[in-house]
Amino acid sequence: MTDGNTEFVRSGEMLSRGRSRLLIIDVQDKLLPHIPVAEPLIENCGKLMKAAAVLNVSIYGTEQYPQGLGETTAALKGLHDDWLEKLRFSSAEVLNWGFAAEATDDRDQIVVAGIEAHVCVQQTVLDLIAHGFRVFVPADAIASRNKADWKFAVRRMSDSGAVVTTTESVLFEWCETAAAV
């Protein structure tokens, strides 16, 4: 309990919009027909992007070989201006973060969403963890063509130190209070 003069200290295990970045990985038109949960995936990625924009959370997005796999789906493309092209499955190399949070940058938490969970998402998450970031993965905002690939990717990312959560949990942790927006 606080006396009214002391600031309430939140758990370091929760997301903070002042410490967060959002990364949307490869939600591209040519991949989506093969994703059984494409519609809820797009919806949840969109929710994350819209909330991030309102709450001043930095947004990053990647496209895997867009010449062959097409651009990010239109439902998400218009929510962000700068989609980074890549060939490597991990997005970490193209993010231009230097793989370490700079002393002047408090944004050490990264929420990672997109497809495919067992390839690009998982490899990115593992690289980001290896470079000192605290990674959060909303399980309902990542997907794979096969449920088994998704399931084992979620388990491996969790076992490697990622915090597996949900889109709604991310949104409420970023808000922190009903008065946030």
Coordinates of N, CA, C and O in Angstrom, one line a residue:
M1 N 0.8 -1.2 0.0 CA 0.0 0.0 0.0 C 0.9 1.2 0.0 O 1.9 1.3 0.7
T2 N 0.5 2.2 -0.8 CA 1.3 3.5 -0.8 C 0.6 4.5 0.0 O -0.6 4.5 0.3
D3 N 1.4 5.5 0.4 CA 0.8 6.6 1.2 C 0.4 7.8 0.4 O 0.0 8.8 0.9
G4 N 0.3 7.6 -0.9 CA -0.1 8.7 -1.8 C 1.0 9.6 -2.3 O 0.9 10.3 -3.2
N5 N 2.1 9.5 -1.6 CA 3.3 10.3 -2.0 C 4.4 9.5 -2.6 O 5.3 10.0 -3.2
T6 N 4.2 8.2 -2.6 CA 5.2 7.2 -3.1 C 4.6 6.7 -4.4 O 3.5 6.2 -4.5
E7 N 5.5 6.6 -5.4 CA 5.1 6.0 -6.7 C 5.0 4.5 -6.6 O 5.9 3.9 -6.0
F8 N 4.0 3.9 -7.1 CA 3.8 2.5 -7.1 C 4.8 1.9 -8.0 O 5.0 2.3 -9.2
V9 N 5.5 0.8 -7.6 CA 6.5 0.2 -8.4 C 5.9 -1.1 -8.9 O 5.5 -2.0 -8.2
R10 N 5.9 -1.2 -10.3 CA 5.4 -2.4 -10.9 C 6.4 -3.5 -11.0 O 7.6 -3.2 -11.0
S11 N 6.0 -4.7 -11.2 CA 6.8 -5.9 -11.4 C 7.7 -5.7 -12.6 O 7.2 -5.3 -13.7
G12 N 8.9 -6.0 -12.6 CA 9.8 -6.0 -13.7 C 9.5 -7.1 -14.7 O 10.1 -7.1 -15.8
E13 N 8.6 -8.0 -14.4 CA 8.2 -9.1 -15.3 C 7.2 -8.6 -16.3 O 6.9 -9.3 -17.2
M14 N 6.6 -7.4 -16.1 CA 5.6 -6.9 -17.0 C 6.1 -6.0 -18.0 O 7.2 -5.4 -17.8
L15 N 5.4 -5.9 -19.1 CA 5.8 -5.0 -20.2 C 5.5 -3.6 -19.7 O 4.6 -3.3 -19.0
S16 N 6.3 -2.7 -20.2 CA 6.1 -1.3 -20.0 C 6.2 -0.6 -21.4 O 7.1 -0.8 -22.2
R17 N 5.3 0.3 -21.7 CA 5.3 0.9 -23.0 C 6.5 1.8 -23.2 O 7.0 1.9 -24.3
G18 N 7.1 2.3 -22.1 CA 8.3 3.1 -22.2 C 9.5 2.3 -22.5 O 10.6 2.8 -22.9
R19 N 9.5 1.0 -22.3 CA 10.6 0.1 -22.5 C 10.4 -0.9 -23.6 O 11.3 -1.7 -23.9
S20 N 9.3 -0.7 -24.3 CA 8.9 -1.7 -25.4 C 9.2 -1.3 -26.8 O 9.1 -0.1 -27.1
R21 N 9.3 -2.3 -27.6 CA 9.3 -2.1 -29.1 C 8.4 -3.3 -29.6 O 8.3 -4.3 -28.9
L22 N 7.8 -3.1 -30.7 CA 7.0 -4.1 -31.4 C 7.6 -4.5 -32.7 O 7.9 -3.6 -33.5
L23 N 7.7 -5.8 -32.9 CA 8.2 -6.3 -34.2 C 7.2 -7.2 -34.8 O 6.8 -8.2 -34.2
I24 N 6.8 -6.9 -36.0 CA 5.9 -7.7 -36.8 C 6.7 -8.4 -37.9 O 7.3 -7.7 -38.8
I25 N 6.7 -9.7 -37.9 CA 7.5 -10.5 -38.9 C 6.7 -11.1 -40.0 O 5.9 -12.0 -39.7
D26 N 7.0 -10.7 -41.2 CA 6.6 -11.5 -42.4 C 5.2 -11.9 -42.6 O 4.9 -13.0 -43.0
V27 N 4.2 -11.0 -42.3 CA 2.8 -11.3 -42.5 C 2.5 -10.9 -43.9 O 1.9 -9.9 -44.2
Q28 N 2.9 -11.8 -44.8 CA 2.8 -11.5 -46.3 C 1.8 -12.3 -47.0 O 1.4 -13.4 -46.6
D29 N 1.2 -11.6 -48.0 CA 0.1 -12.2 -48.8 C 0.3 -13.6 -49.3 O -0.6 -14.4 -49.3
K30 N 1.5 -13.9 -49.8 CA 1.7 -15.2 -50.4 C 1.8 -16.3 -49.3 O 1.7 -17.5 -49.6
L31 N 2.1 -15.9 -48.1 CA 2.2 -16.9 -47.0 C 0.9 -17.2 -46.3 O 0.6 -18.3 -45.9
L32 N 0.1 -16.1 -46.3 CA -1.2 -16.2 -45.5 C -2.2 -17.3 -45.9 O -2.8 -17.9 -45.0
P33 N -2.3 -17.6 -47.2 CA -3.3 -18.7 -47.5 C -2.9 -20.1 -47.0 O -3.7 -21.0 -46.8
H34 N -1.7 -20.2 -46.5 CA -1.2 -21.5 -46.0 C -1.3 -21.5 -44.4 O -0.9 -22.5 -43.8
I35 N -1.7 -20.4 -43.9 CA -1.8 -20.3 -42.4 C -3.2 -20.5 -42.0 O -4.1 -19.7 -42.3
P36 N -3.5 -21.6 -41.3 CA -4.9 -21.9 -40.9 C -5.6 -20.9 -40.0 O -6.8 -20.7 -40.1
V37 N -4.8 -20.1 -39.3 CA -5.4 -19.1 -38.4 C -5.0 -17.7 -38.9 O -4.8 -16.8 -38.1
A38 N -5.0 -17.5 -40.2 CA -4.6 -16.2 -40.8 C -5.4 -15.1 -40.3 O -4.9 -14.0 -40.0
E39 N -6.7 -15.2 -40.3 CA -7.6 -14.1 -39.9 C -7.4 -13.6 -38.5 O -7.2 -12.4 -38.3
P40 N -7.4 -14.5 -37.5 CA -7.1 -14.0 -36.1 C -5.7 -13.5 -36.0 O -5.4 -12.6 -35.2
L41 N -4.7 -14.1 -36.7 CA -3.3 -13.6 -36.7 C -3.3 -12.2 -37.1 O -2.7 -11.3 -36.5
I42 N -3.9 -11.9 -38.3 CA -3.9 -10.5 -38.8 C -4.6 -9.6 -37.8 O -4.1 -8.4 -37.6
E43 N -5.7 -10.0 -37.3 CA -6.4 -9.2 -36.4 C -5.6 -8.8 -35.1 O -5.5 -7.7 -34.7
N44 N -4.9 -9.8 -34.6 CA -4.1 -9.6 -33.4 C -2.9 -8.7 -33.7 O -2.5 -7.9 -32.9
C45 N -2.2 -9.0 -34.8 CA -1.1 -8.1 -35.2 C -1.6 -6.7 -35.3 O -0.9 -5.7 -34.9
G46 N -2.7 -6.5 -36.0 CA -3.3 -5.2 -36.1 C -3.6 -4.5 -34.8 O -3.3 -3.3 -34.6
K47 N -4.2 -5.2 -33.9 CA -4.4 -4.7 -32.5 C -3.1 -4.2 -31.9 O -3.1 -3.1 -31.3
L48 N -2.1 -5.0 -32.0 CA -0.8 -4.7 -31.4 C -0.2 -3.4 -32.0 O 0.2 -2.5 -31.3
M49 N -0.3 -3.3 -33.4 CA 0.2 -2.2 -34.1 C -0.6 -0.9 -33.8 O 0.0 0.2 -33.6
K50 N -1.9 -1.0 -33.7 CA -2.7 0.2 -33.4 C -2.4 0.7 -32.0 O -2.3 1.9 -31.8
A51 N -2.4 -0.2 -31.1 CA -2.1 0.2 -29.7 C -0.7 0.7 -29.6 O -0.5 1.8 -28.9
A52 N 0.3 0.1 -30.2 CA 1.7 0.7 -30.2 C 1.7 2.1 -30.7 O 2.4 3.0 -30.1
A53 N 1.0 2.4 -31.8 CA 1.0 3.7 -32.3 C 0.4 4.7 -31.3 O 0.9 5.8 -31.2
V54 N -0.7 4.4 -30.7 CA -1.4 5.3 -29.7 C -0.5 5.5 -28.5 O -0.4 6.6 -27.9
L55 N 0.2 4.4 -28.1 CA 0.9 4.4 -26.8 C 2.4 4.8 -27.0 O 3.2 4.6 -26.0
N56 N 2.8 5.2 -28.2 CA 4.2 5.6 -28.5 C 5.2 4.4 -28.3 O 6.3 4.6 -27.8
V57 N 4.8 3.2 -28.7 CA 5.7 2.1 -28.7 C 6.3 2.0 -30.1 O 5.5 2.0 -31.1
S58 N 7.6 1.9 -30.2 CA 8.2 1.9 -31.5 C 7.8 0.6 -32.3 O 7.8 -0.5 -31.7
I59 N 7.5 0.7 -33.6 CA 7.0 -0.4 -34.4 C 8.1 -0.7 -35.4 O 8.6 0.3 -36.1
Y60 N 8.4 -1.9 -35.6 CA 9.3 -2.4 -36.7 C 8.6 -3.5 -37.4 O 7.8 -4.3 -36.8
G61 N 8.8 -3.7 -38.7 CA 8.2 -4.7 -39.5 C 9.2 -5.3 -40.5 O 10.0 -4.5 -41.1
T62 N 9.1 -6.6 -40.8 CA 10.0 -7.1 -41.8 C 9.1 -7.9 -42.9 O 8.0 -8.3 -42.6
E63 N 9.8 -8.1 -44.0 CA 9.2 -8.8 -45.1 C 10.3 -9.8 -45.6 O 11.4 -9.3 -46.0
Q64 N 10.0 -11.1 -45.6 CA 10.9 -12.1 -46.1 C 10.8 -12.2 -47.6 O 9.8 -12.5 -48.2
Y65 N 11.9 -11.8 -48.3 CA 12.0 -11.9 -49.8 C 10.7 -11.5 -50.5 O 10.0 -12.3 -51.1
P66 N 10.4 -10.2 -50.4 CA 9.1 -9.7 -50.9 C 8.9 -9.9 -52.4 O 7.8 -10.0 -52.9
Q67 N 10.1 -10.0 -53.1 CA 10.0 -10.2 -54.6 C 9.3 -11.6 -54.9 O 8.6 -11.7 -55.9
G68 N 9.5 -12.5 -54.0 CA 8.9 -13.8 -54.2 C 7.7 -14.1 -53.4 O 6.8 -14.8 -53.8
L69 N 7.7 -13.5 -52.2 CA 6.6 -13.8 -51.2 C 5.5 -12.7 -51.1 O 4.6 -12.8 -50.3
G70 N 5.7 -11.7 -51.9 CA 4.8 -10.5 -51.8 C 5.0 -9.6 -50.6 O 5.9 -9.9 -49.8
E71 N 4.2 -8.6 -50.6 CA 4.3 -7.6 -49.6 C 3.5 -8.0 -48.3 O 2.7 -8.9 -48.4
T72 N 3.7 -7.3 -47.3 CA 2.9 -7.4 -46.1 C 1.4 -7.2 -46.5 O 1.1 -6.4 -47.3
T73 N 0.5 -8.0 -45.9 CA -0.9 -7.9 -46.2 C -1.4 -6.5 -46.0 O -1.0 -5.8 -45.1
A74 N -2.3 -6.0 -46.8 CA -2.8 -4.7 -46.8 C -3.4 -4.2 -45.5 O -3.2 -3.1 -45.1
A75 N -4.0 -5.2 -44.8 CA -4.6 -4.9 -43.5 C -3.5 -4.3 -42.5 O -3.9 -3.6 -41.6
L76 N -2.3 -4.7 -42.6 CA -1.2 -4.3 -41.7 C -0.3 -3.3 -42.4 O 0.3 -2.4 -41.7
K77 N -0.1 -3.4 -43.7 CA 0.8 -2.6 -44.4 C 0.6 -1.1 -44.2 O 1.6 -0.3 -43.9
G78 N -0.6 -0.6 -44.1 CA -1.0 0.8 -43.9 C -0.8 1.2 -42.5 O -0.9 2.4 -42.3
L79 N -0.5 0.3 -41.6 CA -0.3 0.7 -40.2 C 1.1 1.1 -39.8 O 1.4 1.5 -38.7
H80 N 2.0 0.9 -40.8 CA 3.4 1.2 -40.6 C 4.1 1.5 -41.9 O 3.7 1.0 -43.0
D81 N 5.0 2.5 -41.9 CA 5.6 3.0 -43.1 C 6.8 2.3 -43.6 O 7.1 2.3 -44.8
D82 N 7.6 1.7 -42.7 CA 8.9 1.2 -43.1 C 9.1 -0.3 -42.9 O 9.5 -0.7 -41.8
W83 N 8.8 -1.1 -43.9 CA 8.9 -2.5 -43.8 C 10.3 -2.9 -44.3 O 10.6 -2.6 -45.5
L84 N 11.1 -3.6 -43.5 CA 12.5 -3.9 -43.8 C 12.5 -5.2 -44.6 O 11.9 -6.2 -44.1
E85 N 13.2 -5.2 -45.7 CA 13.3 -6.5 -46.5 C 14.4 -7.3 -46.0 O 15.4 -6.8 -45.5
K86 N 14.3 -8.6 -46.0 CA 15.3 -9.5 -45.6 C 15.3 -10.8 -46.3 O 14.3 -11.2 -47.0
L87 N 16.5 -11.5 -46.3 CA 16.6 -12.8 -46.9 C 16.9 -13.8 -45.8 O 16.5 -15.0 -45.8
R88 N 17.7 -13.4 -44.7 CA 18.0 -14.3 -43.6 C 16.6 -14.5 -42.9 O 15.8 -13.6 -42.8
F89 N 16.4 -15.7 -42.3 CA 15.2 -16.0 -41.6 C 15.0 -15.1 -40.4 O 14.0 -14.6 -40.1
S90 N 16.1 -15.0 -39.6 CA 16.1 -14.1 -38.4 C 16.0 -12.7 -38.9 O 16.7 -12.2 -39.8
S91 N 15.1 -11.9 -38.2 CA 15.0 -10.5 -38.5 C 16.0 -9.7 -37.8 O 16.1 -8.5 -38.1
A92 N 16.7 -10.2 -36.8 CA 17.6 -9.5 -36.0 C 18.6 -8.7 -36.8 O 18.9 -7.5 -36.4
E93 N 19.2 -9.2 -37.8 CA 20.2 -8.6 -38.6 C 19.8 -7.3 -39.2 O 20.6 -6.3 -39.3
V94 N 18.6 -7.2 -39.7 CA 18.1 -6.0 -40.4 C 17.5 -4.9 -39.6 O 17.1 -3.9 -40.0
L95 N 17.4 -5.2 -38.3 CA 16.7 -4.2 -37.4 C 17.5 -3.0 -37.0 O 17.0 -2.0 -36.5
N96 N 18.8 -3.0 -37.3 CA 19.7 -1.9 -37.0 C 19.6 -1.4 -35.6 O 19.7 -0.2 -35.3
W97 N 19.6 -2.4 -34.7 CA 19.6 -2.0 -33.2 C 21.0 -2.3 -32.7 O 21.2 -2.1 -31.5
G98 N 21.9 -2.7 -33.5 CA 23.2 -3.0 -33.0 C 23.3 -4.2 -32.0 O 24.3 -4.4 -31.3
F99 N 22.1 -4.9 -31.9 CA 22.1 -6.1 -31.0 C 22.3 -5.9 -29.6 O 22.4 -6.8 -28.8
A100 N 22.4 -4.7 -29.2 CA 22.5 -4.4 -27.7 C 21.8 -3.1 -27.4 O 21.9 -2.1 -28.2
A101 N 21.1 -3.0 -26.4 CA 20.4 -1.8 -26.0 C 21.5 -0.8 -25.6 O 22.3 -1.1 -24.8
E102 N 21.5 0.4 -26.2 CA 22.4 1.4 -25.9 C 22.1 2.0 -24.6 O 21.0 1.9 -24.1
A103 N 23.1 2.5 -23.9 CA 23.0 3.1 -22.6 C 21.9 4.1 -22.6 O 21.2 4.3 -21.5
T104 N 21.7 4.8 -23.7 CA 20.6 5.9 -23.7 C 19.3 5.4 -24.1 O 18.3 6.1 -24.1
D105 N 19.2 4.1 -24.4 CA 17.9 3.5 -24.9 C 17.4 2.6 -23.9 O 18.0 1.5 -23.7
D106 N 16.3 2.9 -23.3 CA 15.7 2.0 -22.3 C 14.7 1.0 -22.9 O 14.1 0.3 -22.1
R107 N 14.6 0.9 -24.2 CA 13.7 0.0 -24.8 C 14.3 -1.4 -25.0 O 14.7 -1.7 -26.1
D108 N 14.3 -2.1 -23.9 CA 15.0 -3.4 -23.9 C 14.0 -4.6 -24.0 O 14.3 -5.7 -24.0
Q109 N 12.7 -4.2 -24.1 CA 11.6 -5.2 -24.2 C 11.1 -5.2 -25.7 O 10.9 -4.2 -26.2
I110 N 11.0 -6.4 -26.2 CA 10.6 -6.5 -27.6 C 9.4 -7.5 -27.7 O 9.6 -8.7 -27.3
V111 N 8.3 -7.1 -28.2 CA 7.1 -7.9 -28.4 C 7.3 -8.4 -29.9 O 7.3 -7.6 -30.8
V112 N 7.3 -9.7 -30.1 CA 7.5 -10.3 -31.4 C 6.3 -11.0 -31.9 O 5.8 -11.9 -31.1
A113 N 5.8 -10.7 -33.1 CA 4.6 -11.3 -33.6 C 4.8 -11.6 -35.1 O 5.7 -11.0 -35.7
G114 N 4.0 -12.5 -35.7 CA 4.1 -12.7 -37.1 C 4.2 -14.2 -37.5 O 3.8 -15.1 -36.7
I115 N 4.8 -14.5 -38.6 CA 4.9 -15.8 -39.2 C 6.3 -16.1 -39.8 O 6.9 -15.1 -40.1
E116 N 6.7 -17.3 -39.9 CA 6.1 -18.5 -39.3 C 6.8 -18.7 -38.0 O 8.0 -18.4 -37.8
A117 N 6.0 -19.2 -37.0 CA 6.5 -19.3 -35.6 C 7.8 -20.1 -35.5 O 8.7 -19.7 -34.7
H118 N 7.9 -21.2 -36.2 CA 9.0 -22.1 -36.1 C 10.2 -21.8 -36.9 O 11.2 -22.4 -36.9
V119 N 10.1 -20.7 -37.8 CA 11.2 -20.3 -38.6 C 11.6 -18.9 -38.3 O 12.4 -18.7 -37.4
C120 N 11.0 -17.9 -38.9 CA 11.5 -16.5 -38.8 C 11.2 -16.0 -37.4 O 12.1 -15.3 -36.8
V121 N 10.1 -16.3 -36.8 CA 9.8 -15.8 -35.5 C 10.8 -16.4 -34.5 O 11.4 -15.7 -33.7
Q122 N 10.9 -17.7 -34.5 CA 11.7 -18.4 -33.5 C 13.2 -18.0 -33.6 O 13.8 -17.7 -32.6
Q123 N 13.7 -17.9 -34.9 CA 15.1 -17.6 -35.0 C 15.4 -16.1 -34.6 O 16.4 -15.8 -34.0
T124 N 14.4 -15.2 -34.8 CA 14.5 -13.8 -34.4 C 14.5 -13.8 -32.9 O 15.4 -13.1 -32.3
V125 N 13.6 -14.4 -32.3 CA 13.5 -14.4 -30.8 C 14.7 -14.9 -30.2 O 15.3 -14.3 -29.2
L126 N 15.3 -16.1 -30.7 CA 16.5 -16.6 -30.1 C 17.7 -15.7 -30.3 O 18.5 -15.5 -29.3
D127 N 17.8 -15.0 -31.4 CA 18.9 -14.0 -31.6 C 18.7 -12.8 -30.7 O 19.7 -12.3 -30.1
L128 N 17.5 -12.3 -30.5 CA 17.3 -11.2 -29.7 C 17.6 -11.5 -28.2 O 18.2 -10.7 -27.5
I129 N 17.2 -12.7 -27.8 CA 17.5 -13.1 -26.4 C 19.0 -13.2 -26.2 O 19.6 -12.7 -25.2
A130 N 19.7 -13.7 -27.2 CA 21.2 -13.9 -27.1 C 21.9 -12.5 -27.0 O 23.0 -12.5 -26.5
H131 N 21.2 -11.5 -27.5 CA 21.8 -10.2 -27.5 C 21.3 -9.3 -26.4 O 21.4 -8.1 -26.4
G132 N 20.6 -9.9 -25.4 CA 20.3 -9.2 -24.2 C 18.9 -8.6 -24.1 O 18.6 -7.9 -23.1
F133 N 18.1 -8.8 -25.1 CA 16.7 -8.2 -25.0 C 15.8 -9.1 -24.3 O 16.0 -10.3 -24.2
R134 N 14.8 -8.5 -23.6 CA 13.7 -9.3 -23.0 C 12.6 -9.4 -24.0 O 12.0 -8.4 -24.5
V135 N 12.3 -10.6 -24.4 CA 11.4 -10.9 -25.5 C 10.1 -11.4 -25.0 O 10.1 -12.4 -24.2
F136 N 9.0 -10.9 -25.6 CA 7.6 -11.3 -25.2 C 7.0 -11.8 -26.5 O 7.0 -11.0 -27.5
V137 N 6.4 -12.9 -26.5 CA 5.7 -13.5 -27.7 C 4.3 -13.8 -27.4 O 3.9 -14.7 -26.6
P138 N 3.4 -13.0 -28.0 CA 1.9 -13.3 -27.8 C 1.6 -14.5 -28.7 O 1.6 -14.4 -29.9
A139 N 1.3 -15.6 -28.0 CA 1.1 -16.9 -28.8 C -0.1 -16.8 -29.8 O -0.1 -17.5 -30.8
D140 N -1.0 -15.9 -29.5 CA -2.2 -15.7 -30.5 C -1.9 -14.7 -31.6 O -2.7 -14.5 -32.4
A141 N -0.6 -14.2 -31.6 CA -0.2 -13.3 -32.7 C 1.0 -13.9 -33.5 O 1.7 -13.1 -34.2
I142 N 1.2 -15.2 -33.3 CA 2.2 -15.9 -34.2 C 1.5 -17.1 -34.7 O 0.5 -17.6 -34.1
A143 N 2.0 -17.6 -35.8 CA 1.4 -18.8 -36.4 C 2.3 -19.5 -37.3 O 3.3 -19.0 -37.8
S144 N 2.0 -20.8 -37.6 CA 2.7 -21.6 -38.6 C 1.7 -22.3 -39.4 O 0.5 -22.4 -39.1
R145 N 2.2 -22.9 -40.5 CA 1.3 -23.7 -41.4 C 0.7 -24.9 -40.6 O -0.4 -25.3 -40.8
N146 N 1.6 -25.5 -39.8 CA 1.2 -26.7 -39.0 C 1.2 -26.4 -37.5 O 2.1 -25.8 -37.0
K147 N 0.1 -26.9 -36.9 CA 0.0 -26.6 -35.4 C 1.1 -27.2 -34.6 O 1.6 -26.6 -33.7
A148 N 1.6 -28.3 -35.0 CA 2.8 -28.9 -34.3 C 4.0 -28.0 -34.4 O 4.7 -27.9 -33.4
D149 N 4.3 -27.4 -35.5 CA 5.4 -26.5 -35.6 C 5.2 -25.3 -34.7 O 6.2 -24.9 -34.0
W150 N 4.0 -24.8 -34.7 CA 3.7 -23.7 -33.8 C 3.9 -24.1 -32.3 O 4.5 -23.4 -31.5
K151 N 3.3 -25.2 -31.9 CA 3.4 -25.7 -30.6 C 4.8 -25.9 -30.1 O 5.2 -25.4 -29.0
F152 N 5.7 -26.5 -30.9 CA 7.1 -26.7 -30.5 C 7.9 -25.4 -30.5 O 8.8 -25.3 -29.7
A153 N 7.6 -24.5 -31.4 CA 8.2 -23.2 -31.5 C 7.9 -22.4 -30.2 O 8.8 -21.9 -29.6
V154 N 6.7 -22.4 -29.8 CA 6.3 -21.7 -28.6 C 7.0 -22.3 -27.4 O 7.6 -21.6 -26.5
R155 N 7.1 -23.6 -27.3 CA 7.8 -24.3 -26.2 C 9.3 -24.0 -26.2 O 9.9 -23.6 -25.2
R156 N 9.9 -24.0 -27.4 CA 11.3 -23.8 -27.5 C 11.6 -22.3 -27.1 O 12.6 -22.0 -26.4
M157 N 10.8 -21.4 -27.6 CA 11.1 -20.0 -27.3 C 10.9 -19.7 -25.8 O 11.7 -19.0 -25.1
S158 N 9.9 -20.3 -25.2 CA 9.7 -20.2 -23.7 C 10.9 -20.8 -23.0 O 11.4 -20.2 -22.0
D159 N 11.3 -22.0 -23.4 CA 12.4 -22.7 -22.7 C 13.7 -21.9 -22.8 O 14.6 -22.0 -22.0
S160 N 13.8 -21.0 -23.9 CA 15.0 -20.2 -24.1 C 15.0 -18.9 -23.4 O 15.9 -18.1 -23.6
G161 N 13.8 -18.6 -22.8 CA 13.8 -17.3 -22.0 C 12.8 -16.3 -22.5 O 12.6 -15.3 -21.8
A162 N 12.1 -16.6 -23.6 CA 11.0 -15.7 -24.0 C 9.8 -15.8 -23.1 O 9.5 -16.9 -22.6
V163 N 9.1 -14.7 -22.9 CA 7.9 -14.7 -22.1 C 6.7 -14.9 -23.1 O 6.5 -14.1 -24.0
V164 N 6.1 -16.0 -23.0 CA 4.9 -16.3 -23.9 C 3.7 -15.8 -23.2 O 3.4 -16.0 -22.0
T165 N 2.9 -15.0 -23.9 CA 1.8 -14.3 -23.4 C 0.7 -14.3 -24.4 O 0.7 -15.1 -25.3
T166 N -0.3 -13.3 -24.3 CA -1.3 -13.2 -25.3 C -1.4 -11.7 -25.7 O -0.9 -10.8 -25.0
T167 N -2.0 -11.5 -26.8 CA -2.2 -10.1 -27.3 C -2.9 -9.2 -26.3 O -2.4 -8.1 -26.0
E168 N -4.0 -9.7 -25.7 CA -4.7 -8.9 -24.7 C -3.8 -8.6 -23.5 O -3.8 -7.5 -23.0
S169 N -3.0 -9.5 -23.1 CA -2.1 -9.3 -21.9 C -1.1 -8.2 -22.3 O -0.9 -7.3 -21.5
V170 N -0.6 -8.2 -23.5 CA 0.4 -7.2 -23.9 C -0.3 -5.8 -23.9 O 0.2 -4.8 -23.3
L171 N -1.5 -5.7 -24.4 CA -2.2 -4.5 -24.5 C -2.5 -3.9 -23.1 O -2.3 -2.7 -22.9
F172 N -3.0 -4.7 -22.2 CA -3.3 -4.2 -20.9 C -2.0 -3.9 -20.1 O -2.0 -2.9 -19.3
E173 N -0.9 -4.6 -20.3 CA 0.3 -4.2 -19.6 C 0.9 -2.9 -20.2 O 1.4 -2.1 -19.4
W174 N 0.8 -2.7 -21.5 CA 1.2 -1.4 -22.1 C 0.3 -0.3 -21.5 O 0.8 0.8 -21.2
C175 N -1.0 -0.5 -21.4 CA -1.9 0.5 -20.9 C -1.6 0.8 -19.4 O -1.6 2.0 -19.0
E176 N -1.4 -0.2 -18.6 CA -1.1 -0.1 -17.2 C -2.3 0.4 -16.3 O -2.5 0.0 -15.2
T177 N -3.1 1.3 -16.8 CA -4.2 1.8 -16.1 C -5.4 2.1 -17.1 O -5.1 2.4 -18.2
A178 N -6.6 2.2 -16.5 CA -7.7 2.5 -17.4 C -7.7 3.9 -17.9 O -8.4 4.2 -18.9
A179 N -6.9 4.7 -17.3 CA -6.8 6.1 -17.8 C -5.7 6.3 -18.9 O -5.4 7.5 -19.2
A180 N -5.2 5.2 -19.4 CA -4.0 5.4 -20.3 C -4.3 6.1 -21.6 O -3.5 6.7 -22.2
V181 N -5.5 5.9 -22.1 CA -5.9 6.5 -23.4 C -7.1 7.3 -23.4 O -7.9 7.2 -22.5

